[in-house]
PDB file of C-alpha atoms in Angstrom:
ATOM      1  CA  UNK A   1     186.467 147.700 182.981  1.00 80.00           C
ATOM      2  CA  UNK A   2     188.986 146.887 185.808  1.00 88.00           C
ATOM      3  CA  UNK A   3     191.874 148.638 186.681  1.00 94.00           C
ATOM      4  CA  UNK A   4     194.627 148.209 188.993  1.00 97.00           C
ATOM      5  CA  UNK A   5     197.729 150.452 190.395  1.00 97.00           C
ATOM      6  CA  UNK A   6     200.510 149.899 192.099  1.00 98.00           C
ATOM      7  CA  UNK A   7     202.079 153.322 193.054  1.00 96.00           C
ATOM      8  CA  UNK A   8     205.406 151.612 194.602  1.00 97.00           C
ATOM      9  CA  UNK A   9     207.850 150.926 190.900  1.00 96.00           C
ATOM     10  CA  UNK A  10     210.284 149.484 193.617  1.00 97.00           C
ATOM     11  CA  UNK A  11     210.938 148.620 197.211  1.00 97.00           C
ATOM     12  CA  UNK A  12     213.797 147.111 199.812  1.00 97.00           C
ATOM     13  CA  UNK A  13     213.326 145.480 202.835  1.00 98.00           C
ATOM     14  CA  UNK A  14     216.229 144.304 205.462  1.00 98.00           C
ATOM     15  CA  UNK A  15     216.181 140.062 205.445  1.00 98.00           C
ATOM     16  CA  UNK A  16     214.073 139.327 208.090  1.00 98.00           C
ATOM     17  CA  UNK A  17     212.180 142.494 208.694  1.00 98.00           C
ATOM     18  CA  UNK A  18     208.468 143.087 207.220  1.00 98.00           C
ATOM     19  CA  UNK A  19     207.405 144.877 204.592  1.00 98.00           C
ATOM     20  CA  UNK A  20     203.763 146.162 202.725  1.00 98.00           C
ATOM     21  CA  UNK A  21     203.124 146.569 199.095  1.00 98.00           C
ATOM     22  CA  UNK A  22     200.402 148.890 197.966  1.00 98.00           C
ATOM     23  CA  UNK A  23     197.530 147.821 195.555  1.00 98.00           C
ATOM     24  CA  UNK A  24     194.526 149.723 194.600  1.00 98.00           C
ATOM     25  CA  UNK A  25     191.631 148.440 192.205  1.00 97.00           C
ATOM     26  CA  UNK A  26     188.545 150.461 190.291  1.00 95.00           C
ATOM     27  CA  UNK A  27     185.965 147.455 189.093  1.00 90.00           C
ATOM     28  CA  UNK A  28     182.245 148.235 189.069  1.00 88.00           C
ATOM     29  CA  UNK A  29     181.854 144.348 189.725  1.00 86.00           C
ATOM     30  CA  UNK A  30     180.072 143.357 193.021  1.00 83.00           C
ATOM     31  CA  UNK A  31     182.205 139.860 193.179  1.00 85.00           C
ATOM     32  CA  UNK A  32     185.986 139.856 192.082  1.00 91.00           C
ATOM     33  CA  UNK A  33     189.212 138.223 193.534  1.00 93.00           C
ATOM     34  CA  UNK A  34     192.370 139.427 193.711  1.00 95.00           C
ATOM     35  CA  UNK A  35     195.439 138.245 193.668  1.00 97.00           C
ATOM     36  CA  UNK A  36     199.394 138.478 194.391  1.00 98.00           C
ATOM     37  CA  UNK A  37     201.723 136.905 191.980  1.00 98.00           C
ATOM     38  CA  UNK A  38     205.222 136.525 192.020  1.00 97.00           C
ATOM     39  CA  UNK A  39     207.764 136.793 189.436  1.00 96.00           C
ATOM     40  CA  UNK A  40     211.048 136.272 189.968  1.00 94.00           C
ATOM     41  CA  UNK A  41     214.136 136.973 187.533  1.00 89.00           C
ATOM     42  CA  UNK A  42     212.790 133.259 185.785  1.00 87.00           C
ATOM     43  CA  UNK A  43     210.740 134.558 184.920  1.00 88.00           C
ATOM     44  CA  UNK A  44     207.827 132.098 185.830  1.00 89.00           C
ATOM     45  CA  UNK A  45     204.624 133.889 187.756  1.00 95.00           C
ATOM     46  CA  UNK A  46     204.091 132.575 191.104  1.00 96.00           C
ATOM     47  CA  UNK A  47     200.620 132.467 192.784  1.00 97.00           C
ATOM     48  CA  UNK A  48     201.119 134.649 196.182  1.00 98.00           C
ATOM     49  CA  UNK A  49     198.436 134.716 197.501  1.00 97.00           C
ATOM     50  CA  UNK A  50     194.471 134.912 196.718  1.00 96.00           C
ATOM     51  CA  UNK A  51     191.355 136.904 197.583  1.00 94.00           C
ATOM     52  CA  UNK A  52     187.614 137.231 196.938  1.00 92.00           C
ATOM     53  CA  UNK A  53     185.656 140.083 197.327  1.00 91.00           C
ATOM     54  CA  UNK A  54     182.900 138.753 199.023  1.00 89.00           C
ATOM     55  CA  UNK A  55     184.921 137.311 201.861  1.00 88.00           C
ATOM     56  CA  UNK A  56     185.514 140.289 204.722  1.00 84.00           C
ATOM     57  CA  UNK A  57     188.442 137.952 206.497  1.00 91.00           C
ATOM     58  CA  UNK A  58     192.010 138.942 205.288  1.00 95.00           C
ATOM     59  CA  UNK A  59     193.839 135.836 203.440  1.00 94.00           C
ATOM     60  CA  UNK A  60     197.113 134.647 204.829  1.00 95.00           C
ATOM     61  CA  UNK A  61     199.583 132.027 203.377  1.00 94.00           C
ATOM     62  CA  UNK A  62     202.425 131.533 205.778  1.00 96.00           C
ATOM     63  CA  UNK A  63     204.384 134.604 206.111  1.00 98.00           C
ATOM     64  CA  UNK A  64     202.315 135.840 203.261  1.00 98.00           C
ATOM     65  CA  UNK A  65     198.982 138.069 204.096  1.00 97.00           C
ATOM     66  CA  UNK A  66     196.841 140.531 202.888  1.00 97.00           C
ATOM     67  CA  UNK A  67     195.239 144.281 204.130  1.00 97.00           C
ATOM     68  CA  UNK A  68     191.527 143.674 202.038  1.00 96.00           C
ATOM     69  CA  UNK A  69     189.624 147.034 202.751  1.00 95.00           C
ATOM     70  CA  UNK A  70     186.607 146.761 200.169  1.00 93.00           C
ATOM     71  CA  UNK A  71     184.930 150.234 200.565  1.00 92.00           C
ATOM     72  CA  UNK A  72     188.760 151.618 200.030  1.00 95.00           C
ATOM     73  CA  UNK A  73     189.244 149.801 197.014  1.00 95.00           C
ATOM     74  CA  UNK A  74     192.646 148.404 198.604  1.00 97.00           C
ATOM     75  CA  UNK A  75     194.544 145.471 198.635  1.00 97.00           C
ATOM     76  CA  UNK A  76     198.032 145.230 200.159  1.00 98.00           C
ATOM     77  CA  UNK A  77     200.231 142.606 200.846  1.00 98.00           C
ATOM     78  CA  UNK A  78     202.281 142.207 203.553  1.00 98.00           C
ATOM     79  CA  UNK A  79     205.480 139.886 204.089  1.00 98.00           C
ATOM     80  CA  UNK A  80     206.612 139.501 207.188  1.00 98.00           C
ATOM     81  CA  UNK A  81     210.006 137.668 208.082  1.00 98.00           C
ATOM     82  CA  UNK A  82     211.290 138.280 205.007  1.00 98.00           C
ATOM     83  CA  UNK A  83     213.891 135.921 202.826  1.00 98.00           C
ATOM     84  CA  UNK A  84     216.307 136.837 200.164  1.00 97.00           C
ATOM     85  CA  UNK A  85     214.222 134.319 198.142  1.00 96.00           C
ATOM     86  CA  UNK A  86     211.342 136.849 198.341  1.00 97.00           C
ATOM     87  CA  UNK A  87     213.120 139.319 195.491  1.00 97.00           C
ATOM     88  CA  UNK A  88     210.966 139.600 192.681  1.00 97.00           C
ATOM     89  CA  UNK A  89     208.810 141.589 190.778  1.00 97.00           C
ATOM     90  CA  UNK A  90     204.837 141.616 192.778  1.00 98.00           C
ATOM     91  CA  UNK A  91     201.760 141.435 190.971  1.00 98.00           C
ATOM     92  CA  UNK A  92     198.692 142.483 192.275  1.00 98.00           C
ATOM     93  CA  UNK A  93     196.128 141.504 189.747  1.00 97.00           C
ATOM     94  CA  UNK A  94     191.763 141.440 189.568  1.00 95.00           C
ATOM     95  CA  UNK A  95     189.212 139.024 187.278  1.00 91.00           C
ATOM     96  CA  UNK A  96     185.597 139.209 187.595  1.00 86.00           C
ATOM     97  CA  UNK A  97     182.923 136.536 185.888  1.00 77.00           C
ATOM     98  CA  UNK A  98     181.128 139.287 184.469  1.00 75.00           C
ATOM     99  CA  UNK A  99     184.705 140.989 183.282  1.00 70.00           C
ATOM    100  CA  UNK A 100     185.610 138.342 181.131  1.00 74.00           C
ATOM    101  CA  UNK A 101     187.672 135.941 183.573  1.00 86.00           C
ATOM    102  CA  UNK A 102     191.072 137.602 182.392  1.00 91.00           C
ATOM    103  CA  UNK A 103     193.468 139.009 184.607  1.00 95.00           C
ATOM    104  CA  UNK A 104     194.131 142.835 184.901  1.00 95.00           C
ATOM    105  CA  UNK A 105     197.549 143.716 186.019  1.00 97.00           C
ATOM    106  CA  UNK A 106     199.053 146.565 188.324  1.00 97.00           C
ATOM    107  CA  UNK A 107     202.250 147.707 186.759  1.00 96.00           C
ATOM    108  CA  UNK A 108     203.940 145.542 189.276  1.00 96.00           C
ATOM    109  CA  UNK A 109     206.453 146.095 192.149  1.00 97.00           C
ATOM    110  CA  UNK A 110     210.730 145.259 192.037  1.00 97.00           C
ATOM    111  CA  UNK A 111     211.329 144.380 195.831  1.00 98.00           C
ATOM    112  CA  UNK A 112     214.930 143.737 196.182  1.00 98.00           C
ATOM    113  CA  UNK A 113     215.346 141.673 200.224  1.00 98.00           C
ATOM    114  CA  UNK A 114     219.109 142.849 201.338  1.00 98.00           C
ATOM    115  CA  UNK A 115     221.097 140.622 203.246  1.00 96.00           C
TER     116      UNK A 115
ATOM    117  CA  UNK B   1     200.531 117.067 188.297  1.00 55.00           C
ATOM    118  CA  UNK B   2     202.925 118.885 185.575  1.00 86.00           C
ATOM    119  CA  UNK B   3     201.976 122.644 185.824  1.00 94.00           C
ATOM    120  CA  UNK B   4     201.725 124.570 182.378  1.00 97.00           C
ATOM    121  CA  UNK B   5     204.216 124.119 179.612  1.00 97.00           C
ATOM    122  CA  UNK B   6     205.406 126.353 177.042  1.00 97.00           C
ATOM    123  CA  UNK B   7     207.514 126.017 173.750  1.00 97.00           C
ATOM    124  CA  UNK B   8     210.043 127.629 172.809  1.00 97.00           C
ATOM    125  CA  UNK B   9     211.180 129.097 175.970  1.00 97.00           C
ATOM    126  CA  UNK B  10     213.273 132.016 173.807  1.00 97.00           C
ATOM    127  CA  UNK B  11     212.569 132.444 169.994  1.00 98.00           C
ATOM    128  CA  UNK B  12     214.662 134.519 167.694  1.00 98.00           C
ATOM    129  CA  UNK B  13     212.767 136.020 164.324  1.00 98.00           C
ATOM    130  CA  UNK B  14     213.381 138.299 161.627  1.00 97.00           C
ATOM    131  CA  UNK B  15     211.036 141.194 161.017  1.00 97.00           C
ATOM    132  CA  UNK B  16     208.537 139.514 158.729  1.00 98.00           C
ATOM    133  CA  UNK B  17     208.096 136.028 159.475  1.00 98.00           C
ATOM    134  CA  UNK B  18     205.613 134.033 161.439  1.00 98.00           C
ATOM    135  CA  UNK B  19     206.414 132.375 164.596  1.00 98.00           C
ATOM    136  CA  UNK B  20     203.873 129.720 166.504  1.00 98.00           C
ATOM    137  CA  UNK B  21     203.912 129.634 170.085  1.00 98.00           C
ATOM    138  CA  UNK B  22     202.798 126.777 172.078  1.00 98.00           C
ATOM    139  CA  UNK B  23     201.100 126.276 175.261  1.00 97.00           C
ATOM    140  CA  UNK B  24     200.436 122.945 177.163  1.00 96.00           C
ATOM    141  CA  UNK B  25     197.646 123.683 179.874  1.00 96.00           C
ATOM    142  CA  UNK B  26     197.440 121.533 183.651  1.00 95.00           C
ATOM    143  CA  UNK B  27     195.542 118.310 182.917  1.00 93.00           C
ATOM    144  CA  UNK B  28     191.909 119.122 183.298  1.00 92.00           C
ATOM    145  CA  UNK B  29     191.778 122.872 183.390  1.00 93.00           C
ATOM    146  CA  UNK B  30     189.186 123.969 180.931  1.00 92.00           C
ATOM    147  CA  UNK B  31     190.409 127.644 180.833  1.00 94.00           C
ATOM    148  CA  UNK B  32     193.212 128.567 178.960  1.00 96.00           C
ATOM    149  CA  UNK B  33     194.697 132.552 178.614  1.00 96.00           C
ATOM    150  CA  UNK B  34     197.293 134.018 176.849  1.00 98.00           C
ATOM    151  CA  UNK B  35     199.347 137.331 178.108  1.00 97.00           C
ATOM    152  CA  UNK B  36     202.037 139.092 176.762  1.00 97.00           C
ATOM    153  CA  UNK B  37     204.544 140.896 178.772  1.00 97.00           C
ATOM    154  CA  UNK B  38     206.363 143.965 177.092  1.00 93.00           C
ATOM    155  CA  UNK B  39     208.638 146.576 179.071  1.00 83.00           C
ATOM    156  CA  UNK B  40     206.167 149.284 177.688  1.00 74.00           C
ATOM    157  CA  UNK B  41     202.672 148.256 177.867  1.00 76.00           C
ATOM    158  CA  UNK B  42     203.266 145.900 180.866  1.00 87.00           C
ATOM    159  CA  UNK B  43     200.978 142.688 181.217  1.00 93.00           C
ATOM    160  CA  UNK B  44     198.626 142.408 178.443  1.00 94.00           C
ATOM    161  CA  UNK B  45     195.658 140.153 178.228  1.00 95.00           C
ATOM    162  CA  UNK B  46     195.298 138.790 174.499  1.00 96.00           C
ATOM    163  CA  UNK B  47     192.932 135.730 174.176  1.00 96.00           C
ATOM    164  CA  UNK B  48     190.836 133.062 176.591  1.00 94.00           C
ATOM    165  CA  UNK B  49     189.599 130.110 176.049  1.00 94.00           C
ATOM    166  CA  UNK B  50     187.020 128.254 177.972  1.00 92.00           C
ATOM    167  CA  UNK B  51     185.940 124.602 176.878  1.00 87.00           C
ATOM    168  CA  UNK B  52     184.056 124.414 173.997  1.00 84.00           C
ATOM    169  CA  UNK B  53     183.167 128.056 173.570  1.00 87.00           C
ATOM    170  CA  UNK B  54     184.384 130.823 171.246  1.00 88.00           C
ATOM    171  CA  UNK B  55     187.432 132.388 172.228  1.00 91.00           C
ATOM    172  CA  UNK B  56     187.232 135.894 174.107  1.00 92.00           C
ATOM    173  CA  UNK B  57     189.975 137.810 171.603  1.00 92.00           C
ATOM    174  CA  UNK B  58     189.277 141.429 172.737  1.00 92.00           C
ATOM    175  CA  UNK B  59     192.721 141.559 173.665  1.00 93.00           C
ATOM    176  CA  UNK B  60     194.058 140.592 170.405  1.00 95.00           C
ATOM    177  CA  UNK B  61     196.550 143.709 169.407  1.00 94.00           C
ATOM    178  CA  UNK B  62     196.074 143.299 165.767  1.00 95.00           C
ATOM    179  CA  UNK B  63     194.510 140.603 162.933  1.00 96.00           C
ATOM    180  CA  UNK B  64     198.330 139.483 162.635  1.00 98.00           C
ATOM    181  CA  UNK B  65     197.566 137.484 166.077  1.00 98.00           C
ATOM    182  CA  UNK B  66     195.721 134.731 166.081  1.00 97.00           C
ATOM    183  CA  UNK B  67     195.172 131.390 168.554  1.00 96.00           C
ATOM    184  CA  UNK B  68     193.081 128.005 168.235  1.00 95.00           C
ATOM    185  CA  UNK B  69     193.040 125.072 170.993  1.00 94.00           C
ATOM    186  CA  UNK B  70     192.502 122.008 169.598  1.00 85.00           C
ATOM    187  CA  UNK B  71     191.094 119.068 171.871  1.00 82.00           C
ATOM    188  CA  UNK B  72     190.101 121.627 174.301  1.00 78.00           C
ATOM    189  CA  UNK B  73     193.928 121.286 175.552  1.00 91.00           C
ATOM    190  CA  UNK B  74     196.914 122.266 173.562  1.00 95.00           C
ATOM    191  CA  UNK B  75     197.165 126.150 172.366  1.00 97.00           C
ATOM    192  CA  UNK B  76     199.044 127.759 169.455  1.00 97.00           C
ATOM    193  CA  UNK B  77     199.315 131.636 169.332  1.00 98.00           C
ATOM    194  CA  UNK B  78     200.560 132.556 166.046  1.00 98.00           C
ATOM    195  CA  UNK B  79     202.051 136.135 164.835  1.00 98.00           C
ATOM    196  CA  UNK B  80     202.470 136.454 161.129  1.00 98.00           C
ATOM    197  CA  UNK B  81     204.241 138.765 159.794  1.00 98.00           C
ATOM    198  CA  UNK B  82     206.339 139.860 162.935  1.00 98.00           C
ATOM    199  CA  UNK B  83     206.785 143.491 163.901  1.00 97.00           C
ATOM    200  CA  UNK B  84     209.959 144.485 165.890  1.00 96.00           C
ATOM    201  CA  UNK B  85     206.767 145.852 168.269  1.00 95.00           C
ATOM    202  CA  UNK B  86     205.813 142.133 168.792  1.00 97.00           C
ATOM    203  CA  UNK B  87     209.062 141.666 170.803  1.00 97.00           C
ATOM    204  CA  UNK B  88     208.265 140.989 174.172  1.00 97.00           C
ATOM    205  CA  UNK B  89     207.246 137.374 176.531  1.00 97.00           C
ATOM    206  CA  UNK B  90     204.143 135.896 176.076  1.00 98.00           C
ATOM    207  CA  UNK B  91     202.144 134.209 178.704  1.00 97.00           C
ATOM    208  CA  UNK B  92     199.769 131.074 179.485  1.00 97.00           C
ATOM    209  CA  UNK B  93     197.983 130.632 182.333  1.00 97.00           C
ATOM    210  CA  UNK B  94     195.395 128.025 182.806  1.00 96.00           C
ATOM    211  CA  UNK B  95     192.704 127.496 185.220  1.00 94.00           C
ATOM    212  CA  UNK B  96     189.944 125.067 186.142  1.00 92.00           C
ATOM    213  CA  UNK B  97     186.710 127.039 184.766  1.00 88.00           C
ATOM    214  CA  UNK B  98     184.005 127.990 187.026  1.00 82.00           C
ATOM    215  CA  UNK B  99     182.576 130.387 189.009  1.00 82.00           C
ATOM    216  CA  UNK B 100     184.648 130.147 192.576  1.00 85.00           C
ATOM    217  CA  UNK B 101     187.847 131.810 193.884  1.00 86.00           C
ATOM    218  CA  UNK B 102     189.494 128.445 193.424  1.00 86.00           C
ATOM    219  CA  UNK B 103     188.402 127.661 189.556  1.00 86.00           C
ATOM    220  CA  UNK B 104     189.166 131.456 188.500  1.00 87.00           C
ATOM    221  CA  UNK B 105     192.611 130.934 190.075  1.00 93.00           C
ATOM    222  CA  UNK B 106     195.149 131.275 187.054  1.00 95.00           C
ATOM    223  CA  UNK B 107     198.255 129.009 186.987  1.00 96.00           C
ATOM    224  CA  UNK B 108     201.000 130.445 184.790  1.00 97.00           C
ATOM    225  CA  UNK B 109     203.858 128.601 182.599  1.00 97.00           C
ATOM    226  CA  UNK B 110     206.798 130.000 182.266  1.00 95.00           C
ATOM    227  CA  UNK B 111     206.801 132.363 179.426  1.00 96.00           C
ATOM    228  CA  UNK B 112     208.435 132.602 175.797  1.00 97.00           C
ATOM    229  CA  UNK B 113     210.420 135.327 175.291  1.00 97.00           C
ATOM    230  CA  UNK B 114     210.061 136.498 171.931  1.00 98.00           C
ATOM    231  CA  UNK B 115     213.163 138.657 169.741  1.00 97.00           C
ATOM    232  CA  UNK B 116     211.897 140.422 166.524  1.00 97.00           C
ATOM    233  CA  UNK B 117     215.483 141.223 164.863  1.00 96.00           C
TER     234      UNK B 117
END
């Protein structure tokens, strides 16, 4: 079984400064991906940002990008530049091939972006 | 194309009845999932789907839920009986099917949110 944690239930961040949300995972999988979602008061989940274990190089997407340390289990998510449009509840989420294919959730992170 | 559809966005029930919830996956995407999204138990997987095969329904909280795809495309969760528990917004996500970061990816539609009265 997979698990995931998120140890930060909420964060703010000044508009235009950067900020780093934790993830941690347990699988006993050798190849996963990981993944950042984004949900904001829509409701609607938003693909962030996307990983796979096998692959050492850290993912980035714009002013989107990830910390991927595999031997730590760990996989942050960093936001630089950040926009009032970034509030939302983060996801960090793991599926495995041999795990069944479905997600497993972290509890999820509120990150409020102050003007 | 469209991304994933869902109907009814919000559905009101009394304790008791059945409600059907329906997901409409991307155009092509073999793999179908259903979550559901509760303030106490966080994101739950329920059910999966993947093309022709039986469904994956370890996640399934109770014999009260139930799901079927038909065509390989359209999805109906059903709860019969509804529990004031049951309350909560359910998921679908779709994805391609396969064995690579970009098939596994899951695409999500935007929820029903669910009232048991």
């Amino acid at each position: 079984a997979q698990t995931v944690t998120q140890s930060q239930p909420e964060m703010s961040v000044q508009e235009a400064e950067t900020v780093t949300l934790s993830c941690t995972y347990d699988t006993s999988e050798n190849n996963y991906y990981l993944f950042w979602y984004k949900q904001p008061p829509s409701r609607q989940m938003i693909l962030v940002i996307r990983q796979e274990a096998y692959k050492q190089q850290n993912a980035t997407e714009n002013r989107f990008s990830v910390n991927f340390q595999k031997a730590a289990k760990s996989f942050s998510l960093k936001i630089s530049d950040s926009q009032l449009g970034d509030t939302a509840m983060y996801f960090c989420a793991s599926s495995s091939n041999n795990a069944g294919n479905m997600l497993t959730f972290g509890g999820g992170t509120r990150l409020m972006v102050k003007p | 194309g469209a991304g994933v559809s869902q109907s009814p966005s919000n559905k009101v029930t009394e304790k008791g009845k059945d409600v059907e919830l329906r997901c409409d996956p991307i155009s092509g995407h073999t793999a179908l999932y259903w979550y559901r999204q509760s303030l106490g138990q966080g994101l739950e997987f329920l059910i999966y789907f993947q093309g022709n095969s039986a469904p994956d329904k370890s996640g399934l909280p109770s014999d009260r839920f139930s799901a079927e795809r038909t065509g390989g495309s359209v999805s109906t969760l059903t709860i019969q009986r509804t529990q004031q528990e049951d309350s909560a917004v359910y998921l679908c996500a779709s994805s391609l099917g396969g064995t690579s970061l970009r098939k596994e990816t899951q695409y999500f539609g935007p929820g029903t949110r669910l009232l048991v009265l």
